[in-house]
Each structure stands twice: as C-alpha cells, then as structure tokens.
Tab-separated table of C-alpha atoms in Angstrom:
chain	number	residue	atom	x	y	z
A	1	UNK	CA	70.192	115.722	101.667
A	2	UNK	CA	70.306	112.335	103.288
A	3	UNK	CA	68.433	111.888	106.335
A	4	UNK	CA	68.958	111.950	110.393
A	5	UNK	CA	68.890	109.120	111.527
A	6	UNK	CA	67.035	110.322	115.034
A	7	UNK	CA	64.996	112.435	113.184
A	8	UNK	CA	63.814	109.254	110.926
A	9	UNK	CA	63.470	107.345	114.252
A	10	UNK	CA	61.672	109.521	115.909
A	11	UNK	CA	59.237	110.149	113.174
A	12	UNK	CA	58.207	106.677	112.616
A	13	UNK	CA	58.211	106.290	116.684
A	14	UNK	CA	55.209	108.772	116.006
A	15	UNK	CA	53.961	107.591	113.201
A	16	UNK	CA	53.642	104.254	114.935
A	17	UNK	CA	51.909	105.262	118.188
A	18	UNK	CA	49.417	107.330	116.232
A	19	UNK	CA	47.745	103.874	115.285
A	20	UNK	CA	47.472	102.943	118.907
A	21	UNK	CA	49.779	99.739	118.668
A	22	UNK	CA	50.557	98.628	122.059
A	23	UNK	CA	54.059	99.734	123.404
A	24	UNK	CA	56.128	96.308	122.787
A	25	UNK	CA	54.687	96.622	118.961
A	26	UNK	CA	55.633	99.874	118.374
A	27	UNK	CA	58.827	98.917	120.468
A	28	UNK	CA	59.635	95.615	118.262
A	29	UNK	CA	59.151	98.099	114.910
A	30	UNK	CA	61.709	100.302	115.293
A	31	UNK	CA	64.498	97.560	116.688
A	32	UNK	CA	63.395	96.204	113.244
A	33	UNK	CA	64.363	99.368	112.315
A	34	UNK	CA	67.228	100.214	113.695
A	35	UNK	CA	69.195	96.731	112.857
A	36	UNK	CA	67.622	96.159	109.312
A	37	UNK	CA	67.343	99.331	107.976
A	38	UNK	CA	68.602	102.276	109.822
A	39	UNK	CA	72.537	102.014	108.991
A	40	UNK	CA	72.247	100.199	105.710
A	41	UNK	CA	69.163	100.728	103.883
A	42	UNK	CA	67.291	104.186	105.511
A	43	UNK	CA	65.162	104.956	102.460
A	44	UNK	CA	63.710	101.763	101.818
A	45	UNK	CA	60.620	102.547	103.561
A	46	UNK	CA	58.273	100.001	101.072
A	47	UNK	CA	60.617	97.304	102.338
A	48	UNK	CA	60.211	98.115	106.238
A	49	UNK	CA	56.434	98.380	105.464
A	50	UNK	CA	55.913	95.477	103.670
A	51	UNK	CA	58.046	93.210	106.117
A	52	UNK	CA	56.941	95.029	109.139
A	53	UNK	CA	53.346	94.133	107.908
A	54	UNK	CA	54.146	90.499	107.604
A	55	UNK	CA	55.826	90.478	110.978
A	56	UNK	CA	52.295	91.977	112.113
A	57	UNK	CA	50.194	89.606	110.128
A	58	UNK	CA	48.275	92.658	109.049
A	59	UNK	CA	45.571	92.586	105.887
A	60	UNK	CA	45.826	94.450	102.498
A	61	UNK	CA	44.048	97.644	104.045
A	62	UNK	CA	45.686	97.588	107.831
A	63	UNK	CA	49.391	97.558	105.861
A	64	UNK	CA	47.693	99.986	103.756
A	65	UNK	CA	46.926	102.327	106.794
A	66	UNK	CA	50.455	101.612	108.340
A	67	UNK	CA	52.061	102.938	105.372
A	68	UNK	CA	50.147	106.087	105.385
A	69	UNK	CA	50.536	106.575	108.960
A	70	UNK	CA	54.647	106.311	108.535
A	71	UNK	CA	54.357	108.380	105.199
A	72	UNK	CA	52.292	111.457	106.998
A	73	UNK	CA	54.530	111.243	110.066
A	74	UNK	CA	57.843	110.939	108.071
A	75	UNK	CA	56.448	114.123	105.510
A	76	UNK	CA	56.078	116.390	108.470
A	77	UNK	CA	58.311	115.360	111.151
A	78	UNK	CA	61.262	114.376	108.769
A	79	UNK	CA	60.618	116.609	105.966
A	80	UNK	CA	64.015	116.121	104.083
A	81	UNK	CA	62.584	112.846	102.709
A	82	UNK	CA	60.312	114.740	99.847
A	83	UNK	CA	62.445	117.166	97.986
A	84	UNK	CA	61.256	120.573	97.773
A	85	UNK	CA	60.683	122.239	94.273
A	86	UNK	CA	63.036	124.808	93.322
A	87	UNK	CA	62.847	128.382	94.003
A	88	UNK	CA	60.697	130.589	91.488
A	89	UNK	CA	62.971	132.522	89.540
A	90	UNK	CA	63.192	136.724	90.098
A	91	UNK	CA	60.884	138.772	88.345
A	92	UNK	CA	63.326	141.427	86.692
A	93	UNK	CA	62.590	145.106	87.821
A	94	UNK	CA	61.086	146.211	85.099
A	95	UNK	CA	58.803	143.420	85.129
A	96	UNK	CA	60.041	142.248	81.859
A	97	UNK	CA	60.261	138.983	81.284
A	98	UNK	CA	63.863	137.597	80.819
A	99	UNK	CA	64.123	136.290	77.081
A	100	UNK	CA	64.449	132.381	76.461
A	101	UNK	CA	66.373	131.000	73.619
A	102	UNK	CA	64.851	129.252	70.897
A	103	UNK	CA	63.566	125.780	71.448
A	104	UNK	CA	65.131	123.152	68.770
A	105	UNK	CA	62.957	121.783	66.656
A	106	UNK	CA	62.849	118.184	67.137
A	107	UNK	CA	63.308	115.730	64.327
A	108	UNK	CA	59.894	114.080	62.825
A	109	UNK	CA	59.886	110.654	64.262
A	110	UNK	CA	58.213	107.986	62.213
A	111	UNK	CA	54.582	106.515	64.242
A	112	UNK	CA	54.730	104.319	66.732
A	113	UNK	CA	53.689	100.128	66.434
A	114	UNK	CA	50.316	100.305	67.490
A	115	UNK	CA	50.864	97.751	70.175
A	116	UNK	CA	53.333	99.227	71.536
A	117	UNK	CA	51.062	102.716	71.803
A	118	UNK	CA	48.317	100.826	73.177
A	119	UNK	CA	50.824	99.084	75.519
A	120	UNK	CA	51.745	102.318	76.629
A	121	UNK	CA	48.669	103.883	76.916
A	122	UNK	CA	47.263	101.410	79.254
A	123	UNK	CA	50.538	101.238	81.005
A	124	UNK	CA	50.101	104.831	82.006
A	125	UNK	CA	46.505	104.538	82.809
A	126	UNK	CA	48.068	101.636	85.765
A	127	UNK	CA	50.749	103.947	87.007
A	128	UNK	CA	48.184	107.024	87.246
A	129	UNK	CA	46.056	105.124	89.253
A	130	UNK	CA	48.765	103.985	91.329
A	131	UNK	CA	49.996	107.252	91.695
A	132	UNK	CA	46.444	109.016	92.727
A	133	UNK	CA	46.649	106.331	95.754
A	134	UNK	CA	49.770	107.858	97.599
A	135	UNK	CA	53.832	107.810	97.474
A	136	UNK	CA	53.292	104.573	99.755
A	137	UNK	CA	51.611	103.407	97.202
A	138	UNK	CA	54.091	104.290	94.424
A	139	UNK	CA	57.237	102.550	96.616
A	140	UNK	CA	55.009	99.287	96.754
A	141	UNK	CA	54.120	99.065	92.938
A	142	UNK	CA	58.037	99.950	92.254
A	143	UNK	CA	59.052	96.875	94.351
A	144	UNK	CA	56.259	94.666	93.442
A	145	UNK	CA	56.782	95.221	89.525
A	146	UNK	CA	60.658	93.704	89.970
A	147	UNK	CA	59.427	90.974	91.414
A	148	UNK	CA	56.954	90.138	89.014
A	149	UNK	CA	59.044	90.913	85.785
A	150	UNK	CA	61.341	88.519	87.325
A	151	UNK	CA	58.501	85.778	87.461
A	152	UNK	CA	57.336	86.460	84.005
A	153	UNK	CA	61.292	86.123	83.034
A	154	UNK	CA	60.736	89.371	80.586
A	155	UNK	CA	63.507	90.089	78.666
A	156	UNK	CA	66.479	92.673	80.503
A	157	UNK	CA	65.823	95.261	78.349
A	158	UNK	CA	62.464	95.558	79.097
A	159	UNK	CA	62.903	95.082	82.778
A	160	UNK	CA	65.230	97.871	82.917
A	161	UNK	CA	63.058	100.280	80.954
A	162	UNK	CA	60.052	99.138	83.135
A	163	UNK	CA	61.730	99.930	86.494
A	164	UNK	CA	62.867	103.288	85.121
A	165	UNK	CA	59.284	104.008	84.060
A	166	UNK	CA	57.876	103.124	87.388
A	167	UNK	CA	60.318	105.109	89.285
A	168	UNK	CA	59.143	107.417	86.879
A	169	UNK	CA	62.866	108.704	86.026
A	170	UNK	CA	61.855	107.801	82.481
A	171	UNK	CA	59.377	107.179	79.881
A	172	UNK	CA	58.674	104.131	77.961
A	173	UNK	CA	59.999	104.921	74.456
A	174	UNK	CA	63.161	102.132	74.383
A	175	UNK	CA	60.315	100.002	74.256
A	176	UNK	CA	58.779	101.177	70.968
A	177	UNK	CA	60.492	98.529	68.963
A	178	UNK	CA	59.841	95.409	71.127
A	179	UNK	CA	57.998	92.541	69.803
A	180	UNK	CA	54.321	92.916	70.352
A	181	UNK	CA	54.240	89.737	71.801
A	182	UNK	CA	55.998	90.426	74.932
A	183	UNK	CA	53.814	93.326	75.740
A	184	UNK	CA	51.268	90.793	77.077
A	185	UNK	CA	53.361	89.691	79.708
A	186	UNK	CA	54.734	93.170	80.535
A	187	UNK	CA	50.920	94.221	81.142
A	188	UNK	CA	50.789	91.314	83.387
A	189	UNK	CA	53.656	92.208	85.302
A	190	UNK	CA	52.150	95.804	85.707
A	191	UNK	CA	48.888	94.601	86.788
A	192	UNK	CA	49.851	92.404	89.071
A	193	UNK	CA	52.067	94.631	90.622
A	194	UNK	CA	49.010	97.248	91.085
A	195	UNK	CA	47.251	94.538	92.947
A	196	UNK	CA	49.823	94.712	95.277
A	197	UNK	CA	50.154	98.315	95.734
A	198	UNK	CA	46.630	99.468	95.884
A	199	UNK	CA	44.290	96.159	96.176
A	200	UNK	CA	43.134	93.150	93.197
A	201	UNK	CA	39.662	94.846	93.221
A	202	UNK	CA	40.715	98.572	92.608
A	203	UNK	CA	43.347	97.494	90.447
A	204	UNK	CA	40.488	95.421	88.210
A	205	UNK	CA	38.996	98.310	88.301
A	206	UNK	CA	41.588	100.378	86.625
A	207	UNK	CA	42.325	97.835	84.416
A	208	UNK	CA	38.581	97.007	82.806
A	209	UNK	CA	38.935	101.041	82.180
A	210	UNK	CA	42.283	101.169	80.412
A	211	UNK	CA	40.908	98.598	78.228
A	212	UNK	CA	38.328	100.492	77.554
A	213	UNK	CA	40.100	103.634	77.130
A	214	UNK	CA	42.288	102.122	75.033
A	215	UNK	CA	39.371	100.700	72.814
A	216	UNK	CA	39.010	104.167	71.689
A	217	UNK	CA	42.602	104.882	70.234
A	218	UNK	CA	43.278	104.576	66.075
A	219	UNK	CA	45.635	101.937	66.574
A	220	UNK	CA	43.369	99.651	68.336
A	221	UNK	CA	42.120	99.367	65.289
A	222	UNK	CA	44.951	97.075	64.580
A	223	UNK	CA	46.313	95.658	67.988
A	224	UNK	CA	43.347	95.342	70.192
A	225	UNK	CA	43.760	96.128	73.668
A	226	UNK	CA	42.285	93.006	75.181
A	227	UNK	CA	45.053	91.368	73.406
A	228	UNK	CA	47.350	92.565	76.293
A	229	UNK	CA	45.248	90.516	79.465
C-alpha cells in the first residue's frame, strides 16, 4: 500500500523534533521534503537522509542518529512503510495438519569455483553486518554499493546481480561463473559501500573477520580469501 503523504509528513515532522533541532531546521527539512521528495520520490528515504545530512553538515554518527530517529518515527507513526508478514494459516478442527505435496527434488548441481564461494561467503558476512545495524542502514549500503560499482566500472552483469543481492530480492548464484578476477573489485565495491552505511572502523572490523572466517572454508585452500582486499 503506498503511503499518505500527511501521514509521511507528519511522521518525519516528529521524527525531526525528537532530536531537538531548532524550529527553522526541522522547518527547512520537510520543505526539502515536500518539493524533492514528497510527489516524486516518497520512499527514497536513504536519499532524503543522506542529502538532508549534507545540507546539515552533520558527521558519520549524527546522520547516523537522524536516520534512526526518521526510521523509529516513520515505523510507528506511518506504519504502512514495513510490510506486515502474512497471516498464520488456520489450524484445521481436528487439529490435523493439512497435507503438503511433495517437494521436487532438485537436480545435483556441479560445486561451485572456489573463488566465487569464498566471494560469496565474505559477501554475506558484509551484508549481515550491515543488516544487524538497522533498515537505515540497509537503504544506505543499497545506494552506496551503485555508486561504487559504478567507480570500479564492474561489468553490468555483475552490477545487476549485486544490486539485487543487496536489496536482498536475490542471491548471488548468476555470479558463480564470473572470472575470479573481478571478484576483487566486487569485494571492494561491497566494502566500501559498508563504510558508508555503518562507519570505515566497524566495517574493518567486519571485514578482518570475514577474512578470517573465510580462512576456514575447503576452498580457501585454493583461492585465498585475502586475495579479494
């Protein structure tokens, strides 16, 4: 269900004086609002954040506590922006479970290049992290990451599956076949982008322990993962 545009106002009108910005701030953010976003663009919240910060000339961690301010406001004053799960299914009356048809069996595939597993692997590792840090967080890394596969010029296919995978609307499996020397760039890309959405030092952080998660896979035995910074 798309959202009301009052009700998306007034939540981030709420969202905004909850971090005790001064009237003609919170004021100038939502006539940013209302003539770059509002009509044309209404769920690009990442955007507003990130160019609302730079009007602001806030730091990494006051954008960061903007965002979550605007996130918390907008989750319980304009629900409709976080789907709700679907409805459990009936129990039959006589508590019997209904019966499910058979699951195909799925064809053997053959293994996976080890770079590309450890590739993946790590890659995961990156998006978990980003994902333990917030949907604000998410929206930023999503943004950030076609930015920086742009600068790294990596190939459309894998810019395509990368931006699926981050929106996480898909896995990284078109990749399997790619050279394993573009996946150093790729990890680049992701890295980079993690900076962005959650700060350089945490996202070090996650990346000295992919590595070293990684490290501990069979097929590092042939593709190391420190091949991939």
């Amino acid at each position: 269900m798309a959202a009301d545009p009052a009700r998306r106002r007034e939540a981030l009108r709420i969202g905004l004086q909850g971090l005790k910005l001064p009237e003609s701030q919170v004021l100038a953010a939502l006539n940013l609002w209302d003539q770059d976003y509002a009509v044309t663009q209404p769920a690009a919240l990442a955007e507003y954040v990130k160019d609302l910060s730079q009007r602001l000339a806030y730091s990494i961690e006051e954008r960061h506590q903007l965002r979550v301010a605007l996130y918390v406001a907008i989750a319980r004053h304009d629900g409709r922006m976080i789907p709700s799960a679907p409805p459990p299914m009936p129990a039959p009356r006589n508590g019997t479970p209904p019966a499910t048809a058979a699951a195909p069996v799925a064809a053997a595939r053959p293994p996976s290049p080890p770079a590309y597993t450890v590739f993946a692997f790590m890659a995961g590792e990156m998006l978990k992290a980003v994902n333990r840090d917030g949907l604000g967080s998410v929206d930023d890394f999503t943004l950030a990451l076609e930015q920086h596969c742009s600068a790294q010029r990596l190939p459309v296919d894998m810019v395509v599956a990368l931006n699926r995978w981050s929106r996480q609307v898909a896995g990284l499996e078109t990749l399997s076949t790619h050279p394993a020397g573009g996946f150093g760039a790729a990890m680049h890309a992701i890295y980079a982008a993690a900076a962005e959405a959650i700060g350089p030092t945490e996202a070090d952080r996650q990346l000295a322990r992919a590595v070293n998660s990684a490290e501990t896979l069979p097929e590092a035995q042939a593709f190391s993962p420190r091949r991939l910074l």
